[in-house]
């Protein structure tokens, strides 16, 4: 699993906290100037290597198995995206 933390010119301890997990594979992506969430997501996507990408915010918390639960839906090849309780399936061409 690849973990990317995007810091949008953070002035709190975000950078220090993310760097403290570098030994566990966490990669810090720093935007020196405030560019906004969309720019941060775009930078992260340019670095993402996985087949499945999960986005979250620093102020969000989830039960322990949330990511594992989300990922299991992708065993079904007709599932293209998943968001909370919503999923979009690929429409088969006739």
PDB file of C-alpha atoms in Angstrom:
ATOM      1  CA  UNK A   1       0.000   0.000   0.000  1.00  0.00           C
ATOM      2  CA  UNK A   2       1.276   3.446  -0.915  1.00  0.00           C
ATOM      3  CA  UNK A   3       0.394   6.334   1.408  1.00  0.00           C
ATOM      4  CA  UNK A   4       0.777   9.903   0.162  1.00  0.00           C
ATOM      5  CA  UNK A   5       0.216  12.888   2.459  1.00  0.00           C
ATOM      6  CA  UNK A   6      -0.297  16.211   0.680  1.00  0.00           C
ATOM      7  CA  UNK A   7       0.528  19.317   2.684  1.00  0.00           C
ATOM      8  CA  UNK A   8      -0.946  22.480   1.178  1.00  0.00           C
ATOM      9  CA  UNK A   9       1.447  25.012   2.752  1.00  0.00           C
ATOM     10  CA  UNK A  10       0.540  23.639   6.164  1.00  0.00           C
ATOM     11  CA  UNK A  11       1.592  25.778   9.123  1.00  0.00           C
ATOM     12  CA  UNK A  12       0.799  23.180  11.781  1.00  0.00           C
ATOM     13  CA  UNK A  13       2.802  19.993  12.455  1.00  0.00           C
ATOM     14  CA  UNK A  14       1.480  18.151   9.378  1.00  0.00           C
ATOM     15  CA  UNK A  15       4.859  17.961   7.657  1.00  0.00           C
ATOM     16  CA  UNK A  16       6.693  16.812  10.793  1.00  0.00           C
ATOM     17  CA  UNK A  17       4.067  14.191  11.585  1.00  0.00           C
ATOM     18  CA  UNK A  18       4.055  12.823   8.022  1.00  0.00           C
ATOM     19  CA  UNK A  19       7.878  12.749   7.922  1.00  0.00           C
ATOM     20  CA  UNK A  20       7.918  10.778  11.175  1.00  0.00           C
ATOM     21  CA  UNK A  21       6.197   7.926   9.274  1.00  0.00           C
ATOM     22  CA  UNK A  22       8.627   7.966   6.317  1.00  0.00           C
ATOM     23  CA  UNK A  23      10.263   4.779   7.616  1.00  0.00           C
ATOM     24  CA  UNK A  24       6.888   3.072   7.272  1.00  0.00           C
ATOM     25  CA  UNK A  25       6.498   4.119   3.646  1.00  0.00           C
ATOM     26  CA  UNK A  26       4.548   7.368   4.042  1.00  0.00           C
ATOM     27  CA  UNK A  27       5.505   9.867   1.353  1.00  0.00           C
ATOM     28  CA  UNK A  28       5.062  13.595   2.033  1.00  0.00           C
ATOM     29  CA  UNK A  29       4.134  15.843  -0.899  1.00  0.00           C
ATOM     30  CA  UNK A  30       4.610  19.500   0.058  1.00  0.00           C
ATOM     31  CA  UNK A  31       2.980  22.383  -1.755  1.00  0.00           C
ATOM     32  CA  UNK A  32       5.084  25.334  -0.552  1.00  0.00           C
ATOM     33  CA  UNK A  33       2.367  27.815  -1.520  1.00  0.00           C
ATOM     34  CA  UNK A  34      -1.358  27.294  -0.980  1.00  0.00           C
ATOM     35  CA  UNK A  35      -2.650  25.780  -4.190  1.00  0.00           C
ATOM     36  CA  UNK A  36      -5.854  24.213  -2.871  1.00  0.00           C
ATOM     37  CA  UNK A  37      -7.222  20.732  -2.475  1.00  0.00           C
ATOM     38  CA  UNK A  38      -7.702  20.040  -6.187  1.00  0.00           C
ATOM     39  CA  UNK A  39      -4.068  20.873  -6.959  1.00  0.00           C
ATOM     40  CA  UNK A  40      -2.999  18.605  -4.104  1.00  0.00           C
ATOM     41  CA  UNK A  41      -5.127  15.744  -5.376  1.00  0.00           C
ATOM     42  CA  UNK A  42      -3.700  16.194  -8.868  1.00  0.00           C
ATOM     43  CA  UNK A  43      -0.132  16.111  -7.528  1.00  0.00           C
ATOM     44  CA  UNK A  44      -0.900  12.986  -5.520  1.00  0.00           C
ATOM     45  CA  UNK A  45      -2.494  11.263  -8.518  1.00  0.00           C
ATOM     46  CA  UNK A  46       0.621  11.974 -10.581  1.00  0.00           C
ATOM     47  CA  UNK A  47       2.616  10.013  -7.973  1.00  0.00           C
ATOM     48  CA  UNK A  48       0.088   7.269  -7.235  1.00  0.00           C
ATOM     49  CA  UNK A  49       1.143   3.817  -8.424  1.00  0.00           C
ATOM     50  CA  UNK A  50      -1.761   1.637  -7.325  1.00  0.00           C
ATOM     51  CA  UNK A  51      -4.741   0.290  -9.200  1.00  0.00           C
ATOM     52  CA  UNK A  52      -7.069   1.549  -6.459  1.00  0.00           C
ATOM     53  CA  UNK A  53      -6.844   5.057  -4.998  1.00  0.00           C
ATOM     54  CA  UNK A  54      -8.566   6.118  -1.771  1.00  0.00           C
ATOM     55  CA  UNK A  55      -8.839   9.817  -0.855  1.00  0.00           C
ATOM     56  CA  UNK A  56      -9.478  11.205   2.606  1.00  0.00           C
ATOM     57  CA  UNK A  57      -8.969  14.406   4.596  1.00  0.00           C
ATOM     58  CA  UNK A  58      -6.904  14.996   7.717  1.00  0.00           C
ATOM     59  CA  UNK A  59     -10.014  15.681   9.766  1.00  0.00           C
ATOM     60  CA  UNK A  60     -11.745  12.423   8.774  1.00  0.00           C
ATOM     61  CA  UNK A  61     -11.651   9.287  10.900  1.00  0.00           C
ATOM     62  CA  UNK A  62     -12.789   5.829   9.892  1.00  0.00           C
ATOM     63  CA  UNK A  63     -13.276   2.446  11.547  1.00  0.00           C
ATOM     64  CA  UNK A  64     -10.249   0.172  11.338  1.00  0.00           C
ATOM     65  CA  UNK A  65     -11.328  -1.962   8.356  1.00  0.00           C
ATOM     66  CA  UNK A  66     -12.810   0.800   6.176  1.00  0.00           C
ATOM     67  CA  UNK A  67     -10.206   0.640   3.386  1.00  0.00           C
ATOM     68  CA  UNK A  68     -10.244  -3.158   3.324  1.00  0.00           C
ATOM     69  CA  UNK A  69     -14.029  -3.021   3.060  1.00  0.00           C
ATOM     70  CA  UNK A  70     -13.934  -0.518   0.186  1.00  0.00           C
ATOM     71  CA  UNK A  71     -11.278  -2.444  -1.731  1.00  0.00           C
ATOM     72  CA  UNK A  72     -13.168  -5.756  -1.641  1.00  0.00           C
ATOM     73  CA  UNK A  73     -15.825  -4.367  -3.991  1.00  0.00           C
ATOM     74  CA  UNK A  74     -13.209  -4.148  -6.748  1.00  0.00           C
ATOM     75  CA  UNK A  75     -12.990  -7.932  -6.935  1.00  0.00           C
ATOM     76  CA  UNK A  76     -16.089  -7.564  -9.108  1.00  0.00           C
ATOM     77  CA  UNK A  77     -14.730  -6.341 -12.491  1.00  0.00           C
ATOM     78  CA  UNK A  78     -17.970  -4.468 -13.229  1.00  0.00           C
ATOM     79  CA  UNK A  79     -17.317  -2.074 -10.310  1.00  0.00           C
ATOM     80  CA  UNK A  80     -15.472   0.996 -11.587  1.00  0.00           C
ATOM     81  CA  UNK A  81     -15.709   3.363  -8.613  1.00  0.00           C
ATOM     82  CA  UNK A  82     -16.976   3.327  -5.055  1.00  0.00           C
ATOM     83  CA  UNK A  83     -17.928   6.208  -2.799  1.00  0.00           C
ATOM     84  CA  UNK A  84     -19.357   5.494   0.610  1.00  0.00           C
ATOM     85  CA  UNK A  85     -22.506   3.526  -0.052  1.00  0.00           C
ATOM     86  CA  UNK A  86     -22.580   4.362  -3.742  1.00  0.00           C
ATOM     87  CA  UNK A  87     -20.968   2.387  -6.514  1.00  0.00           C
ATOM     88  CA  UNK A  88     -20.970   2.814 -10.264  1.00  0.00           C
ATOM     89  CA  UNK A  89     -20.867  -0.223 -12.499  1.00  0.00           C
ATOM     90  CA  UNK A  90     -19.556  -0.277 -16.028  1.00  0.00           C
ATOM     91  CA  UNK A  91     -22.409  -0.412 -18.493  1.00  0.00           C
ATOM     92  CA  UNK A  92     -21.959  -3.281 -20.935  1.00  0.00           C
ATOM     93  CA  UNK A  93     -22.138  -2.341 -24.585  1.00  0.00           C
ATOM     94  CA  UNK A  94     -24.803  -4.277 -26.477  1.00  0.00           C
TER      95      UNK A  94
END
